[in-house]
CSV table of C-alpha atoms and ligand atoms in Angstrom, one decimal:
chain,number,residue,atom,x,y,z
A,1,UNK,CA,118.4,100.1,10.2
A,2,UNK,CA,120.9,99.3,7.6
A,3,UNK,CA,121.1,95.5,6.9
A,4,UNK,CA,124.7,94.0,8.6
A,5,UNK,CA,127.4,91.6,7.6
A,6,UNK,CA,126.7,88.4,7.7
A,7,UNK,CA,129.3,85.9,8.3
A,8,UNK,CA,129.8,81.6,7.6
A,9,UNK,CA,132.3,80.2,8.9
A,10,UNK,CA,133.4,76.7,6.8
A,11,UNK,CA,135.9,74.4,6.5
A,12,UNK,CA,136.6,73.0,2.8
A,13,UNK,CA,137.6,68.8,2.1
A,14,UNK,CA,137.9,66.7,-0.5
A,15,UNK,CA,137.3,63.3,-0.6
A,16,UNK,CA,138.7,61.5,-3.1
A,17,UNK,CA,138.3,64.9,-5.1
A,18,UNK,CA,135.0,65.0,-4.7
A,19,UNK,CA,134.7,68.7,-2.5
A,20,UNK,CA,132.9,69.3,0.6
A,21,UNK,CA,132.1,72.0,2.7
A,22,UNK,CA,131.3,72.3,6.0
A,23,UNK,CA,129.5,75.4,7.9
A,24,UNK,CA,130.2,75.3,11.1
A,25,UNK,CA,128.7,78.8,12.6
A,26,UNK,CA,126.5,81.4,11.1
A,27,UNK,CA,123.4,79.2,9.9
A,28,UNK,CA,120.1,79.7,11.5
A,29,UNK,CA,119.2,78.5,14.8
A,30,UNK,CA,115.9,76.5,14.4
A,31,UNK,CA,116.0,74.7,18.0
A,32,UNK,CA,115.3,71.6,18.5
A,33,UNK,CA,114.0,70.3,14.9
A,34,UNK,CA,114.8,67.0,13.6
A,35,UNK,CA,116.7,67.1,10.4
A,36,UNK,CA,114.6,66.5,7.8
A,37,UNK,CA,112.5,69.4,9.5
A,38,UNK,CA,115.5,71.3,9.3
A,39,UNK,CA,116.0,70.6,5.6
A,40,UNK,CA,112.3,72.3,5.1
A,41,UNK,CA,112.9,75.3,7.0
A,42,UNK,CA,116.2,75.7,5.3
A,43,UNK,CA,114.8,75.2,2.0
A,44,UNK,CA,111.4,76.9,2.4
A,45,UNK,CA,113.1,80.1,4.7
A,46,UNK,CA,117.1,80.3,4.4
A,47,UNK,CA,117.7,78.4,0.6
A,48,UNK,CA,120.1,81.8,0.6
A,49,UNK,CA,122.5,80.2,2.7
A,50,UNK,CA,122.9,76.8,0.3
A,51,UNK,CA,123.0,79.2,-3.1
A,52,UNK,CA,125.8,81.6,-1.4
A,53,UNK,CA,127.9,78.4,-0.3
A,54,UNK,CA,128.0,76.3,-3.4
A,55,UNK,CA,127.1,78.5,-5.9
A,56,UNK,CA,129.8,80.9,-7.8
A,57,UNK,CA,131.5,83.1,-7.4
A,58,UNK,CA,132.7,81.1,-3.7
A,59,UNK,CA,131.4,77.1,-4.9
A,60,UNK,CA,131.4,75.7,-8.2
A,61,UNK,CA,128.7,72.8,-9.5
A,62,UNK,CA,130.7,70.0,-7.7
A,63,UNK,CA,130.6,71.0,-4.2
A,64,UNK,CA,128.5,69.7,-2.0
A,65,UNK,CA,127.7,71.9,0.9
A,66,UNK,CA,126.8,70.4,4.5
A,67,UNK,CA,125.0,72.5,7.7
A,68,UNK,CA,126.2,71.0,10.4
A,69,UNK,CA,123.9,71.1,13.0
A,70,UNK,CA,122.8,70.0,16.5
A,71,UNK,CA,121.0,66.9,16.6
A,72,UNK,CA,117.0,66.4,18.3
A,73,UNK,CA,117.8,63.0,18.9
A,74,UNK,CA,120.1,62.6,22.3
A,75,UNK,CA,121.5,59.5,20.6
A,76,UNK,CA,123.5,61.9,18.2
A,77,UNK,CA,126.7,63.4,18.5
A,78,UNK,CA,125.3,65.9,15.4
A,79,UNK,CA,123.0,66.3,12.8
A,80,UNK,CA,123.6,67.5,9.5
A,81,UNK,CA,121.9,68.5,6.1
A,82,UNK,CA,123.4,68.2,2.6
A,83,UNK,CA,122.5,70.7,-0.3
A,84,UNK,CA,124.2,71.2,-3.4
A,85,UNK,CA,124.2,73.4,-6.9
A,86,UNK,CA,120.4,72.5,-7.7
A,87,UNK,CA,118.6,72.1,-3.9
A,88,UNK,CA,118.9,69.6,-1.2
A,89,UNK,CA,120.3,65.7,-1.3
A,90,UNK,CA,119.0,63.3,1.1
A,91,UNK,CA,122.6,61.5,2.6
A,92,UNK,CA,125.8,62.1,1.2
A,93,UNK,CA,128.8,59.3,2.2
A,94,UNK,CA,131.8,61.4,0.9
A,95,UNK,CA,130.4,64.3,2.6
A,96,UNK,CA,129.7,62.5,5.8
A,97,UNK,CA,133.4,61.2,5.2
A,98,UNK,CA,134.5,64.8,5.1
A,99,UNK,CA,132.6,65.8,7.2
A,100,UNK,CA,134.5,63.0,10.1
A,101,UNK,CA,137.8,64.9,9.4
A,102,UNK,CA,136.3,68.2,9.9
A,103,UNK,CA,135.0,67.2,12.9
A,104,UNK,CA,138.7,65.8,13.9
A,105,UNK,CA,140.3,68.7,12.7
A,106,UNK,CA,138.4,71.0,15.0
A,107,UNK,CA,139.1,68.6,18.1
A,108,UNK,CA,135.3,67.5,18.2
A,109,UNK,CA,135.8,63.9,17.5
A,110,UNK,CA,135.4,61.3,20.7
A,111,UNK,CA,138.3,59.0,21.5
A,112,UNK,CA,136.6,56.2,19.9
A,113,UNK,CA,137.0,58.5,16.6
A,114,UNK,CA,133.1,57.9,16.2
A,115,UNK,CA,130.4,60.2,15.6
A,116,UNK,CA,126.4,59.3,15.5
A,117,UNK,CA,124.9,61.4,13.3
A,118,UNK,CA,121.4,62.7,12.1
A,119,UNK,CA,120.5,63.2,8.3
A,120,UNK,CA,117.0,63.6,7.0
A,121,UNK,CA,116.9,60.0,5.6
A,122,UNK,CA,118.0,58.3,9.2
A,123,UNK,CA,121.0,58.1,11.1
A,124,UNK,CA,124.4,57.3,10.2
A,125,UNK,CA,127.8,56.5,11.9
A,126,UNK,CA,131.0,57.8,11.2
A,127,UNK,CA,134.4,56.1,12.5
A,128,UNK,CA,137.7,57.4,11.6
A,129,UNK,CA,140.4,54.9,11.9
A,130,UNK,CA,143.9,55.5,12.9
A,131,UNK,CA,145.3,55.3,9.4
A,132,UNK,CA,143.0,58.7,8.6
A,133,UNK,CA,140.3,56.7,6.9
A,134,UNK,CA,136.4,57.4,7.2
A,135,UNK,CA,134.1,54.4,7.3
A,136,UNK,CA,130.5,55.7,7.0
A,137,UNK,CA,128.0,52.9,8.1
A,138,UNK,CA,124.9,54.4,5.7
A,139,UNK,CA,121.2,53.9,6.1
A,140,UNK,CA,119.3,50.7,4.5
A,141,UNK,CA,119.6,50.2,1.4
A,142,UNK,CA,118.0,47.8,-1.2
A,143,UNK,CA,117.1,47.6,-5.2
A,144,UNK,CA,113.6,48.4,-6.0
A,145,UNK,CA,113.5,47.7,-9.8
A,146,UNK,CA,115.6,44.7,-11.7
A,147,UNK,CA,117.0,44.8,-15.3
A,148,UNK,CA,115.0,47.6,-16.2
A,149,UNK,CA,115.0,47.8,-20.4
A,150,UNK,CA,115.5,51.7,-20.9
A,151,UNK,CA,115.5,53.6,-24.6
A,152,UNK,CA,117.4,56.3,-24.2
A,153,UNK,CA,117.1,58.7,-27.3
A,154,UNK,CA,120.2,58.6,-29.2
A,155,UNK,CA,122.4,55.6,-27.2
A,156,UNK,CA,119.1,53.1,-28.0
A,157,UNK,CA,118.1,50.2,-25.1
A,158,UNK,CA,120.4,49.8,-22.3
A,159,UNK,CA,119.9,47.5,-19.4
A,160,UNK,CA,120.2,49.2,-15.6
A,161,UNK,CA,118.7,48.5,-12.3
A,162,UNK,CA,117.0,51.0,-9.4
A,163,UNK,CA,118.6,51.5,-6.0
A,164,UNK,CA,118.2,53.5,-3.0
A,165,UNK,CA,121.3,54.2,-1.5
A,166,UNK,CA,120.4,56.9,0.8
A,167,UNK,CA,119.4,58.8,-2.5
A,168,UNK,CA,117.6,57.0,-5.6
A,169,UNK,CA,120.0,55.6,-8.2
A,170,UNK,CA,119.9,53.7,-11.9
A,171,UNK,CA,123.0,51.8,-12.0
A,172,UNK,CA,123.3,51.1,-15.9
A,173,UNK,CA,125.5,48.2,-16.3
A,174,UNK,CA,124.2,47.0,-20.0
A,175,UNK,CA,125.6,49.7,-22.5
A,176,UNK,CA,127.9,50.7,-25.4
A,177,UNK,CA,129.7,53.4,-23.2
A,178,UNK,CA,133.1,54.2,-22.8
A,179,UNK,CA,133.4,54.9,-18.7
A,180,UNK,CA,136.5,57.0,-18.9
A,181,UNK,CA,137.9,60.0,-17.8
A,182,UNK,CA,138.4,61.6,-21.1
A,183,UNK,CA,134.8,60.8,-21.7
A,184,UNK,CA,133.0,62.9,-19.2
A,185,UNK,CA,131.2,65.0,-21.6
A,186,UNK,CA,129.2,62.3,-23.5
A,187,UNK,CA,129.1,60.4,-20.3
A,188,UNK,CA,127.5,63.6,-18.7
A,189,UNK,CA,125.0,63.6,-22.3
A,190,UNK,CA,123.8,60.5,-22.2
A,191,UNK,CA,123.1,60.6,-18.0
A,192,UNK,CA,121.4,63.4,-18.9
A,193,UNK,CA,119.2,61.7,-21.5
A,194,UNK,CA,118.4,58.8,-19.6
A,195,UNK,CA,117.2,60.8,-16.1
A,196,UNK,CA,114.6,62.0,-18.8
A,197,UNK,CA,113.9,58.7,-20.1
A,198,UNK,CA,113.3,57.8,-17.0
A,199,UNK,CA,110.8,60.8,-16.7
A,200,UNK,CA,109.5,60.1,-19.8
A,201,UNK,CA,108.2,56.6,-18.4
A,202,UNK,CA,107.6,57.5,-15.7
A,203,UNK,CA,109.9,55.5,-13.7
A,204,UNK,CA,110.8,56.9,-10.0
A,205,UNK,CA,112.0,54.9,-7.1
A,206,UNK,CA,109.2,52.7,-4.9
A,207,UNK,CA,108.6,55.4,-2.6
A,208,UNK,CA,107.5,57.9,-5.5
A,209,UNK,CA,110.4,60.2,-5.2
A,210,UNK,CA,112.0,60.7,-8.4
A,211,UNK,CA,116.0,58.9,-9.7
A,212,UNK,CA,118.1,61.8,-9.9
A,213,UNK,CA,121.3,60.6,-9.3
A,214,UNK,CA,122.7,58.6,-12.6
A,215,UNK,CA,125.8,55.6,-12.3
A,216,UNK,CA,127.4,54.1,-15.4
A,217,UNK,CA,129.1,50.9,-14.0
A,218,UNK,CA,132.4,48.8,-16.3
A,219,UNK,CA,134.9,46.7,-15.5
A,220,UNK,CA,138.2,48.7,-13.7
A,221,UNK,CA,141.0,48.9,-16.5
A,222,UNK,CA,144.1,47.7,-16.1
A,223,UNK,CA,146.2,48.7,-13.4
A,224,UNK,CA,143.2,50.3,-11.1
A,225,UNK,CA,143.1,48.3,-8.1
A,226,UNK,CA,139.1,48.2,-8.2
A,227,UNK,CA,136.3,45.5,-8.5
A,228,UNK,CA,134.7,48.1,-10.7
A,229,UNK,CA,135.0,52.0,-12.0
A,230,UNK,CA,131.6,53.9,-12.3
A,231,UNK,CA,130.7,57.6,-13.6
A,232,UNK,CA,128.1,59.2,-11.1
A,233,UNK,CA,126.1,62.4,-12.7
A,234,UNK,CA,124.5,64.4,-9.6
A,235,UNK,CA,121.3,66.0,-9.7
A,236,UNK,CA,122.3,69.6,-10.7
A,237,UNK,CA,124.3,68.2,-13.6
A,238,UNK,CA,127.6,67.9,-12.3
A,239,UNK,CA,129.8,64.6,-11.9
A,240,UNK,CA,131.2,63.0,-8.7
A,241,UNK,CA,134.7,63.0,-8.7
A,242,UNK,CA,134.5,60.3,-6.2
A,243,UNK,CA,133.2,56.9,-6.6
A,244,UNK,CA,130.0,58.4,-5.0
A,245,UNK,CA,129.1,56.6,-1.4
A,246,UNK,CA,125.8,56.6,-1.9
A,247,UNK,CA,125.6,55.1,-5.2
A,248,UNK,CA,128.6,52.5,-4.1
A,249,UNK,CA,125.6,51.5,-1.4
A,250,UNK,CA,123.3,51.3,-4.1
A,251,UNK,CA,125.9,49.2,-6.2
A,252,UNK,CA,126.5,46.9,-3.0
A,253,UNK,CA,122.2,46.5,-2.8
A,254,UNK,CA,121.9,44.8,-5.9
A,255,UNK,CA,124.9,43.1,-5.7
A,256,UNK,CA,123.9,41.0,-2.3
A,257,UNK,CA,120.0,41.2,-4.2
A,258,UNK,CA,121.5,39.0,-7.3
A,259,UNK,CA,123.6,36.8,-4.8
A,260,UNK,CA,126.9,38.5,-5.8
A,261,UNK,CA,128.2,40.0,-2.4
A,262,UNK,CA,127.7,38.1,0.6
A,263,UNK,CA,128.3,39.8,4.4
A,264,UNK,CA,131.5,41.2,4.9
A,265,UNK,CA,133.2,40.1,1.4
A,266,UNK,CA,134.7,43.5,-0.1
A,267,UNK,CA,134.0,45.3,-3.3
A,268,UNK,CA,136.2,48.0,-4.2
A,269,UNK,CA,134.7,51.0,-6.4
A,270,UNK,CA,136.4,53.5,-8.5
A,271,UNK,CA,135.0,56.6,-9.5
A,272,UNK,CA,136.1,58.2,-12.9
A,273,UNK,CA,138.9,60.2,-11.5
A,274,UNK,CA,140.1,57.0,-10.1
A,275,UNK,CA,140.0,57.4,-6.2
A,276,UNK,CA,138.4,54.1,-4.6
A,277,UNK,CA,135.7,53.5,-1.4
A,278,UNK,CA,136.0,50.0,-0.1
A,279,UNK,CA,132.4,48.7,0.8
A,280,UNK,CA,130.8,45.8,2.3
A,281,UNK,CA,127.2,45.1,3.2
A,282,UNK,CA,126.1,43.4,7.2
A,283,UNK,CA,122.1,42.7,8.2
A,284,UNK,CA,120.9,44.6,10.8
A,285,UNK,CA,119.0,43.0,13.8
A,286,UNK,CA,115.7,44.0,11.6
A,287,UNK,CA,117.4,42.6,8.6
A,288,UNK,CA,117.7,45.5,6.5
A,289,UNK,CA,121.0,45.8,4.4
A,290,UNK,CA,123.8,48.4,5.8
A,291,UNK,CA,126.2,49.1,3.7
A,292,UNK,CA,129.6,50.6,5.1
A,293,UNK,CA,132.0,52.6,2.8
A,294,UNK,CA,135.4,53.4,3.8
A,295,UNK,CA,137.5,56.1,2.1
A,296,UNK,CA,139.6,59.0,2.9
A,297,UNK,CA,139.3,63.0,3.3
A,298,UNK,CA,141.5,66.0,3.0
A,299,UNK,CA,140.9,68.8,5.2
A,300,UNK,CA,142.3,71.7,2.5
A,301,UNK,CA,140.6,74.9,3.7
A,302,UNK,CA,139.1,76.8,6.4
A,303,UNK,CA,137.4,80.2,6.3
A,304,UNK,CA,135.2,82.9,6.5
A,305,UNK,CA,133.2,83.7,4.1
A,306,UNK,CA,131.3,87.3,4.4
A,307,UNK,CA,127.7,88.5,3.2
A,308,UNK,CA,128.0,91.7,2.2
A,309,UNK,CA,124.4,93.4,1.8
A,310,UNK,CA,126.5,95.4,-0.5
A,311,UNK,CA,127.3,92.7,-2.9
A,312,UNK,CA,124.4,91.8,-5.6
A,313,UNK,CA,126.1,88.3,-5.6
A,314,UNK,CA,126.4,88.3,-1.9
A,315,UNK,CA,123.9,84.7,-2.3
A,316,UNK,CA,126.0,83.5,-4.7
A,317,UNK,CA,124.9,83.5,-8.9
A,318,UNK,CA,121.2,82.4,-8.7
A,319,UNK,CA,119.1,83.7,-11.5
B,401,PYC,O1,129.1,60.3,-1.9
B,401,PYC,O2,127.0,59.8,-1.4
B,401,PYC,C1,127.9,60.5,-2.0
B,401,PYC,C2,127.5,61.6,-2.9
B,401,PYC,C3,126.2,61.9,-3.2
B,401,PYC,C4,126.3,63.0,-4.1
B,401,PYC,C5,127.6,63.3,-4.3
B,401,PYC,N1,128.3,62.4,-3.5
């Protein structure tokens, strides 16, 4: 028999430019798996669906794609996996921010505008507030590794720390870099070096796994209503047009580590494009550090997009 159509249905956000999207039918039905099972069996059997949603000719390098999913635990109102241009990421806060307006553009939002939800790294909760923003209350976070000295061929020693934020960070703060937005491509060069400085070293986050995500942090310029204004290079080499949620967690760990944030003060971060998440950090009852981000999404598509056995680029440009 002739293979058939296949058919995603998604709906497209940005938040703070930073794109997401959302498939809400077509993916594989797994049963009852937890999510980072899920995140296997997606990668080890049905990576085609990631590569033909973010991938050209439908995605481009910056979007981040998101399976939404049923959840195993009965505590969950959903579960969901994040994937992007290069394989899988762990927790995404824009997304899960997008992913909160999605879920209240298709009705499926409770009256509390709250929504527990599954990831592969722990669970999350997402509360839209009646002004339209998202605050994502992320999983613990903490710094593992204090001003680290890091030669990086070409820009010489620069000072950073390591955080988890729900994915592993360096947060360079000691540099000669300008952090601008006419400056992405030697921003982009020099992230690129120091992820393999870091490889070179040998340096990878205290559970083993390895710093892919890269955050240049200086001061917000004039006229930016921030604390701060940080470039964020993603794993597959693209930048995060927002001020990244996962790295503003990371940001907020070692702030509250060196005794700069306490609970509930706010820090305002700015990514490069200049959109800004408002975060602040509370103890849990097992005294871990939660950080919340608050920031906003724009629902700006919804559609279908079709497999066509036909089409040689049916799972989108992977060579
Ligand atoms: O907002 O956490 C985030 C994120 C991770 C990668 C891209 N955005």
């Amino acid at each position: 028999m002739a293979p058939s159509l296949k058919r995603l249905r998604v709906i497209d956000s940005h938040t703070g430019g930073e794109p997401t999207r959302v498939v809400i039918e077509g993916g594989p039905d797994w049963g009852n798996v937890t999510m980072a099972e899920g995140r296997a069996l997606l990668q080890s059997e049905d990576d085609w669906l990631r590569t033909a949603v973010v991938l050209e000719p439908r995605g481009s390098d910056a979007v981040v794609g998101a399976l939404l999913c049923q959840s195993s635990d009965p505590a969950c109102d959903a579960g969901v996996i994040y994937f992007n241009n290069k394989g899988y990421i762990n927790m995404c806060v824009h997304g899960t921010i997008g992913l909160a307006v999605t879920l209240a553009w298709l009705g499926r939002l409770d009256d509390r505008g709250e929504a527990r939800i599954e990831t592969p790294v722990g669970v999350v909760t997402a509360t839209r507030h009646d002004d339209g923003r998202v605050t994502v209350a992320n999983v613990p976070s903490y710094r593992s590794l204090k001003d680290l000295r890091l030669e990086v061929p070409g820009y010489g020693e620069v000072g950073a720390d390591v955080a988890w934020g729900g994915n592993w960070f360096l947060l360079v703060h000691d540099h000669d870099l300008e952090v601008r937005f006419d400056n992405i491509p030697e921003l982009t060069a020099f992230a690129l070096a120091a992820r393999q400085a870091l490889e070179r070293d040998g340096i990878r986050g205290s559970d083993g796994l390895e710093i892919d995500h890269i955050e240049i942090f200086a001061d917000a310029p004039p006229g930016l209503e921030a604390d701060s204004q940080n470039f964020v290079l993603c794993p597959g080499g693209a930048y995060d047009r927002s001020p990244c949620g996962t790295g503003t967690s990371a940001k907020l760990a070692c702030l509250h580590a060196a005794g700069k944030l306490k609970e509930g003060e706010v820090w305002r971060q700015a990514g490069i494009v200049g959109s800004v998440f408002e975060g602040s950090v509370a103890l849990d009852e097992e005294g871990r550090l939660i950080p919340s981000i608050t920031g906003s999404a724009y629902v700006n598509g919804e559609s279908t997009l079709i497999l066509d056995p036909a089409d040689p680029f049916r799972h989108g440009i992977a060579l």
